[in-house]
Amino acid sequence: MRQAMRIHAIIVAAGAGLRAGGGVPKQYRAVAGQPLLRHAVKRLLGHPAITGVSVVINPECRALYDEAVAGLGLSEPIVGGATRQESVLAGLEALAADPPDIVLVHDAARAFVPDAVIDALVAAFDDDVDGACPALPQVDSLRRGEDGRFSGSVVRDSLWRVQTPQAFRTPAILAAHRAAASGATDEVAIALAAGLRVAITPGDERAFKVTEPADFAKAEAMTTYSSRAASGFDVHKFGPGDHVWLCGIKVPHDHGLIGHSDADAGLHALTDALLGTIAAGDIGDHFPPSDERWRGAASDQFLAHAATLVRERGGLIDHVDVTLICERPKVGPHRDAMRTRIAEILGLGIDRVSVKATTTEKLGFTGRQEGIAAQAMASVRLPEHSA
Ligand code: MG
């Protein structure tokens, strides 16, 4: 019976939600590199019982919406109304022509609802109910009070903190919504007013509603990260000149380095190491030597681009380490300036940036002073969802 049920989720994301800060409605603000709405959509799409997801939006936020759900294969969003209640009704009406058996109404701000909460909602329909809603028992004592003084007690035993998604048989909630007075705060209120039977199912603290600025920090803290480390290597050949660029610093020398860009082998090796942590190819893929734009280009922009790609994946750069391999010029006098420059480009503390140097005891091409080699390591943490 349950296998045959069509279960559709409506995510309500039409609110202005500026209270959380960040300059955009909160459902479009990033947590661990992805908009809150994208987390919410992926959670529901990823649940095996859910057969479809639609999102109700404010059409003024269409560009933010398109960016937030890019690549997730959603159908056209539904245009919401002035209130949450109107937006939910718009979402329900959009399903009316071909109603699913069960509809889940979910707030984008409760983006991190665990699968078990949805499992319990679906299981509730094995009993003869019209709907089900996750809720947590009220554990703190509740008191009435006015003007700074307590005036009475509230029996908390029968009080629940309700969450979303709230699940209903679609025809029942659609009829209840169409008949409802305005001012309802959620679907349970509308269902109860219509005399529907709504089961209480287990909620979860992780399904908390992201509302205040501190909630974003809480959501970030819930993110699970895995460590990645990758290496990079580069060589450039000496040619005529009176300086070389190494790790973003201009170092006087009796030769220059030959290359399409500024030939900064240190920054090139480090750029490749960072790209390696997200398996995003190599520096030549992103900045082809055939492209005239990069002729003589300063390599700090290559490194900054790699760091941006890591951060767009929600990544945190933990540490980078560059080893320059040459007989000359002497690196030691410039080491701290190099560390400072790399730290600036990457937006890291200098304690997370290491620059080392070695010779090859006059062996090989570096020993013969034909060129400079550099190798680098980068370690980052990536949120699990970016895998
Ligand atoms: Mg290079």
Coordinates of C-alpha atoms and ligand atoms in Angstrom, one line a residue:
M1 CA 0.0 0.0 0.0
R2 CA 2.6 2.5 1.1
Q3 CA 4.8 1.8 -2.0
A4 CA 2.0 2.9 -4.2
M5 CA 1.5 6.3 -2.4
R6 CA 2.5 9.4 -4.3
I7 CA 4.0 11.8 -1.8
H8 CA 4.7 15.3 -2.9
A9 CA 6.5 18.0 -0.9
I10 CA 5.8 21.7 -1.2
I11 CA 8.5 23.9 0.2
V12 CA 7.4 27.4 1.1
A13 CA 10.1 29.9 0.3
A14 CA 8.2 33.1 -0.5
G15 CA 9.0 35.1 2.6
A16 CA 11.1 38.2 2.8
G17 CA 13.0 36.8 5.8
L18 CA 15.5 39.5 6.2
R19 CA 15.7 39.2 10.0
A20 CA 18.6 36.7 9.7
G21 CA 20.8 39.3 8.1
G22 CA 23.0 38.8 5.0
G23 CA 21.1 41.2 2.7
V24 CA 19.0 38.5 0.9
P25 CA 16.0 36.6 2.1
K26 CA 17.3 34.0 4.5
Q27 CA 16.3 31.0 2.3
Y28 CA 18.8 32.2 -0.2
R29 CA 21.6 32.7 2.3
A30 CA 24.5 30.2 2.2
V31 CA 25.1 27.6 4.8
A32 CA 28.3 25.6 4.2
G33 CA 28.6 27.0 0.7
Q34 CA 25.0 26.4 -0.4
P35 CA 21.8 28.4 0.0
L36 CA 19.4 27.3 2.7
L37 CA 16.7 26.5 0.1
R38 CA 19.1 24.2 -1.8
H39 CA 19.8 22.2 1.4
A40 CA 16.0 22.0 2.0
V41 CA 15.3 20.8 -1.6
K42 CA 18.1 18.3 -1.6
R43 CA 17.0 16.8 1.8
L44 CA 13.4 16.2 0.5
L45 CA 14.4 15.1 -3.0
G46 CA 16.8 12.7 -1.4
H47 CA 14.2 11.0 0.7
P48 CA 13.1 7.7 -1.0
A49 CA 9.4 8.1 -0.1
I50 CA 9.1 11.6 -1.7
T51 CA 8.1 11.4 -5.4
G52 CA 8.2 15.2 -6.2
V53 CA 9.1 18.6 -4.8
S54 CA 7.8 22.0 -5.8
V55 CA 8.8 25.3 -4.3
V56 CA 6.7 28.4 -3.7
I57 CA 8.6 31.6 -4.2
N58 CA 8.3 35.4 -4.4
P59 CA 8.7 36.1 -8.1
E60 CA 11.0 39.1 -7.3
C61 CA 13.5 36.5 -6.1
R62 CA 13.3 34.4 -9.3
A63 CA 17.0 34.9 -10.1
L64 CA 18.1 33.9 -6.6
Y65 CA 15.8 30.9 -6.9
D66 CA 17.2 29.7 -10.2
E67 CA 20.7 30.0 -8.9
A68 CA 19.8 28.2 -5.6
V69 CA 18.2 25.1 -7.3
A70 CA 20.4 25.0 -10.4
G71 CA 20.8 21.4 -11.6
L72 CA 18.3 19.8 -9.2
G73 CA 15.7 19.2 -11.9
L74 CA 12.8 21.0 -10.3
S75 CA 9.8 22.1 -12.4
E76 CA 8.7 25.7 -12.6
P77 CA 8.3 27.4 -9.2
I78 CA 4.9 28.4 -7.9
V79 CA 4.2 32.1 -7.3
G80 CA 3.4 32.7 -3.7
G81 CA 1.0 35.2 -2.0
A82 CA 1.3 37.9 0.5
T83 CA 1.2 35.6 3.5
R84 CA 2.5 32.1 4.2
Q85 CA -1.1 30.8 4.2
E86 CA -1.7 32.2 0.7
S87 CA 1.6 30.8 -0.5
V88 CA 0.8 27.3 0.8
L89 CA -2.7 27.5 -0.8
A90 CA -1.1 28.4 -4.1
G91 CA 1.2 25.4 -3.8
L92 CA -1.8 23.1 -3.0
E93 CA -3.9 24.5 -5.9
A94 CA -1.0 23.8 -8.3
L95 CA -1.4 20.1 -7.3
A96 CA -5.2 20.1 -7.5
A97 CA -5.5 18.8 -11.1
D98 CA -3.5 15.7 -10.4
P99 CA -3.3 15.5 -6.6
P100 CA -0.8 13.2 -4.9
D101 CA -2.0 10.9 -2.1
I102 CA -0.1 12.8 0.5
V103 CA 1.3 16.3 0.5
L104 CA 4.1 17.5 2.8
V105 CA 4.2 21.3 3.5
H106 CA 7.6 22.3 4.6
D107 CA 9.4 25.5 5.5
A108 CA 12.7 26.2 3.6
A109 CA 14.1 27.5 6.9
R110 CA 13.9 24.0 8.4
A111 CA 16.4 22.9 5.9
F112 CA 18.1 20.2 7.9
V113 CA 15.2 17.9 8.7
P114 CA 16.5 14.3 9.2
D115 CA 15.1 11.5 7.1
A116 CA 13.7 9.8 10.3
V117 CA 11.2 12.7 10.8
I118 CA 9.8 12.1 7.3
D119 CA 9.8 8.3 7.8
A120 CA 7.6 8.8 10.9
L121 CA 5.3 11.1 9.0
V122 CA 4.7 8.6 6.2
A123 CA 4.3 5.7 8.7
A124 CA 1.6 7.7 10.5
F125 CA -0.8 7.3 7.6
D126 CA -0.9 3.5 8.3
D127 CA -3.4 4.7 10.9
D128 CA -6.7 6.3 10.1
V129 CA -5.6 9.9 10.2
D130 CA -5.9 12.9 7.8
G131 CA -2.5 14.3 8.7
A132 CA 0.6 14.1 10.7
C133 CA 3.0 16.7 12.1
P134 CA 6.4 16.3 13.8
A135 CA 6.6 17.9 17.2
L136 CA 8.9 18.0 20.2
P137 CA 7.7 17.9 23.8
Q138 CA 8.0 21.1 25.7
V139 CA 10.7 20.3 28.3
D140 CA 11.2 23.8 29.9
S141 CA 8.7 24.9 32.5
L142 CA 6.2 27.4 31.2
R143 CA 4.9 30.3 33.3
R144 CA 2.5 33.2 32.7
G145 CA 3.8 36.6 33.5
E146 CA 3.1 40.3 33.1
D147 CA 5.0 43.5 33.9
G148 CA 8.1 41.6 34.9
R149 CA 6.3 39.3 37.4
F150 CA 5.1 35.8 37.2
S151 CA 1.4 35.5 37.5
G152 CA 0.7 31.8 37.0
S153 CA 1.7 28.4 35.7
V154 CA 1.0 26.6 32.5
V155 CA 0.7 22.8 32.4
R156 CA 3.3 21.8 29.9
D157 CA 2.5 18.1 29.7
S158 CA 0.1 18.6 26.8
L159 CA 2.2 21.3 25.0
W160 CA 4.2 20.6 21.9
R161 CA 6.7 22.5 19.7
V162 CA 5.5 21.9 16.2
Q163 CA 7.9 21.6 13.2
T164 CA 7.6 20.9 9.5
P165 CA 7.1 19.2 7.1
Q166 CA 3.5 18.7 8.0
A167 CA 1.8 15.9 6.0
F168 CA -1.8 15.5 4.9
R169 CA -4.0 13.6 2.6
T170 CA -4.1 16.0 -0.3
P171 CA -7.9 16.3 -0.8
A172 CA -8.5 16.9 2.9
I173 CA -6.0 19.7 3.4
L174 CA -6.9 21.3 0.0
A175 CA -10.5 21.5 1.1
A176 CA -9.6 22.7 4.6
H177 CA -7.2 25.4 3.1
R178 CA -9.8 26.7 0.7
A179 CA -12.3 27.1 3.5
A180 CA -9.9 28.5 6.1
A181 CA -10.1 32.0 7.6
S182 CA -6.9 34.0 7.2
G183 CA -4.4 34.2 10.0
A184 CA -3.5 30.5 10.4
T185 CA 0.2 30.0 11.3
D186 CA 0.5 26.5 9.9
E187 CA -1.4 23.7 8.3
V188 CA -2.2 21.9 11.6
A189 CA -4.2 25.0 12.7
I190 CA -6.1 24.9 9.4
A191 CA -6.6 21.1 9.7
L192 CA -7.9 21.3 13.3
A193 CA -10.2 24.1 12.4
A194 CA -11.7 21.8 9.7
G195 CA -12.1 18.9 12.1
L196 CA -9.3 16.8 10.6
R197 CA -7.4 14.3 12.7
V198 CA -3.7 15.0 12.9
A199 CA -1.2 12.6 14.4
I200 CA 1.8 13.8 16.5
T201 CA 5.0 12.2 15.2
P202 CA 8.6 12.6 16.5
G203 CA 10.3 15.9 15.7
D204 CA 14.0 16.5 15.8
E205 CA 16.1 19.4 17.1
R206 CA 18.0 19.3 13.8
A207 CA 14.9 20.4 12.1
F208 CA 15.1 23.8 13.9
K209 CA 13.9 26.9 12.0
V210 CA 16.8 29.1 10.9
T211 CA 15.5 32.6 11.9
E212 CA 18.1 34.7 13.7
P213 CA 21.7 35.4 12.6
A214 CA 22.9 33.0 15.3
D215 CA 20.9 30.2 13.7
F216 CA 23.2 30.4 10.7
A217 CA 26.2 29.8 12.9
K218 CA 24.3 26.9 14.5
A219 CA 23.5 25.4 11.0
E220 CA 27.2 25.8 10.0
A221 CA 28.2 24.0 13.2
M222 CA 26.0 21.1 12.3
T223 CA 27.8 20.6 9.0
T224 CA 30.0 17.6 8.8
Y225 CA 33.3 18.1 7.0
S226 CA 35.8 15.7 5.6
S227 CA 39.5 16.5 5.0
R228 CA 41.1 16.7 1.6
A229 CA 44.8 17.1 0.9
A230 CA 46.4 17.6 -2.6
S231 CA 49.7 18.4 -4.1
G232 CA 50.9 20.6 -7.0
F233 CA 54.2 20.9 -8.9
D234 CA 55.5 23.4 -11.4
V235 CA 58.8 24.3 -13.2
H236 CA 59.8 27.4 -15.0
K237 CA 63.0 27.9 -17.0
F238 CA 65.5 30.8 -16.5
G239 CA 65.9 33.3 -19.3
P240 CA 67.0 36.9 -19.6
G241 CA 65.9 39.4 -16.9
D242 CA 66.7 41.0 -13.6
H243 CA 64.1 39.6 -11.3
V244 CA 61.8 36.6 -10.8
W245 CA 58.3 36.3 -9.3
L246 CA 58.2 33.7 -6.5
C247 CA 55.2 33.2 -4.2
G248 CA 53.8 36.6 -5.3
I249 CA 57.0 38.5 -4.4
K250 CA 59.3 40.2 -6.9
V251 CA 62.8 38.9 -6.1
P252 CA 65.9 40.6 -7.7
H253 CA 68.0 38.1 -9.6
D254 CA 70.4 38.0 -12.6
H255 CA 67.9 36.0 -14.6
G256 CA 64.2 36.1 -15.2
L257 CA 61.8 33.1 -15.5
I258 CA 60.2 32.3 -18.8
G259 CA 56.5 31.6 -19.0
H260 CA 53.2 32.7 -20.5
S261 CA 52.2 34.5 -17.3
D262 CA 54.6 35.9 -14.7
A263 CA 56.1 32.4 -14.4
D264 CA 55.6 32.3 -10.6
A265 CA 56.3 28.6 -10.1
G266 CA 55.4 28.8 -6.4
L267 CA 51.9 30.2 -6.9
H268 CA 51.3 27.9 -9.8
A269 CA 52.2 24.8 -7.8
L270 CA 50.0 26.1 -5.0
T271 CA 47.1 26.8 -7.3
D272 CA 47.2 23.2 -8.6
A273 CA 47.3 21.9 -5.1
L274 CA 44.1 23.8 -4.2
L275 CA 42.4 22.8 -7.4
G276 CA 43.4 19.2 -6.5
T277 CA 41.5 19.3 -3.2
I278 CA 38.2 19.7 -5.1
A279 CA 39.3 17.6 -8.1
A280 CA 38.8 20.7 -10.3
G281 CA 41.5 20.0 -12.9
D282 CA 44.7 22.0 -13.1
I283 CA 45.7 25.5 -13.7
G284 CA 46.0 25.0 -17.5
D285 CA 42.3 24.0 -17.6
H286 CA 41.3 27.3 -15.9
F287 CA 43.9 29.6 -17.5
P288 CA 45.0 28.1 -20.8
P289 CA 48.4 29.3 -22.0
S290 CA 46.7 29.7 -25.4
D291 CA 44.5 32.5 -24.0
E292 CA 46.1 35.9 -24.6
R293 CA 44.3 37.2 -21.5
W294 CA 46.9 35.5 -19.3
R295 CA 50.0 36.7 -21.1
G296 CA 52.2 38.3 -18.5
A297 CA 49.4 37.9 -16.0
A298 CA 50.1 38.2 -12.3
S299 CA 49.7 34.7 -10.8
D300 CA 47.9 35.9 -7.6
Q301 CA 44.6 35.9 -9.6
F302 CA 45.1 32.2 -10.5
L303 CA 45.5 31.4 -6.8
A304 CA 42.6 33.6 -5.8
H305 CA 40.4 31.9 -8.4
A306 CA 41.3 28.4 -7.0
A307 CA 40.5 29.6 -3.4
T308 CA 37.2 31.0 -4.7
L309 CA 36.3 27.6 -6.2
V310 CA 37.1 25.9 -2.9
R311 CA 35.0 28.4 -1.0
E312 CA 32.1 28.0 -3.4
R313 CA 32.0 24.4 -2.5
G314 CA 31.7 25.4 1.2
G315 CA 35.4 24.5 1.7
L316 CA 37.6 25.8 4.5
I317 CA 41.3 26.1 3.7
D318 CA 43.2 24.7 6.6
H319 CA 46.8 25.0 5.6
V320 CA 49.1 25.5 2.6
D321 CA 52.8 24.6 2.2
V322 CA 55.1 25.5 -0.7
T323 CA 58.6 24.2 -1.2
L324 CA 60.8 26.2 -3.7
I325 CA 63.6 24.2 -5.3
C326 CA 66.6 26.2 -6.6
E327 CA 70.2 27.1 -5.9
R328 CA 69.6 30.8 -6.4
P329 CA 68.1 33.3 -5.7
K330 CA 68.2 32.8 -2.0
V331 CA 64.7 32.4 -0.7
G332 CA 65.3 32.9 3.0
P333 CA 65.4 36.8 3.0
H334 CA 62.0 36.8 1.2
R335 CA 60.3 34.0 3.0
D336 CA 58.1 36.0 5.4
A337 CA 57.1 38.4 2.6
M338 CA 56.0 35.4 0.6
R339 CA 54.0 33.9 3.5
T340 CA 52.4 37.3 4.1
R341 CA 51.4 37.6 0.4
I342 CA 50.0 34.1 0.1
A343 CA 48.1 34.6 3.3
E344 CA 46.6 37.9 1.8
I345 CA 45.6 36.2 -1.4
L346 CA 44.0 33.3 0.4
G347 CA 42.5 35.3 3.2
L348 CA 44.2 33.1 5.8
G349 CA 46.2 33.7 8.9
I350 CA 49.9 33.6 8.3
D351 CA 50.2 30.7 10.7
R352 CA 48.4 28.6 8.1
V353 CA 50.9 29.4 5.3
S354 CA 54.3 27.8 5.1
V355 CA 57.1 28.5 2.6
K356 CA 60.2 26.4 2.5
A357 CA 63.2 26.2 0.2
T358 CA 65.8 23.6 -0.7
T359 CA 68.6 23.1 -3.2
T360 CA 69.3 19.9 -5.0
E361 CA 73.0 19.9 -4.1
K362 CA 73.8 21.2 -7.6
L363 CA 72.3 18.1 -9.1
G364 CA 69.8 18.1 -12.0
F365 CA 68.3 21.1 -13.8
T366 CA 67.8 23.1 -10.7
G367 CA 71.3 22.3 -9.6
R368 CA 72.6 23.6 -12.9
Q369 CA 70.5 26.7 -12.4
E370 CA 68.5 26.1 -15.6
G371 CA 65.2 26.8 -13.8
I372 CA 63.2 26.8 -10.6
A373 CA 60.9 24.0 -9.5
A374 CA 58.2 24.3 -6.8
Q375 CA 56.0 21.8 -5.1
A376 CA 53.0 22.6 -2.8
M377 CA 50.5 20.9 -0.6
A378 CA 47.1 22.2 0.4
S379 CA 44.7 20.8 3.0
V380 CA 41.1 21.8 3.1
R381 CA 37.8 20.6 4.7
L382 CA 34.8 20.2 2.5
P383 CA 31.2 19.8 3.7
E384 CA 29.9 16.3 3.1
H385 CA 27.2 17.5 0.9
S386 CA 29.6 18.7 -1.8
A387 CA 30.8 15.1 -2.5
Ligands
MG1 MG 53.7 27.4 -14.3

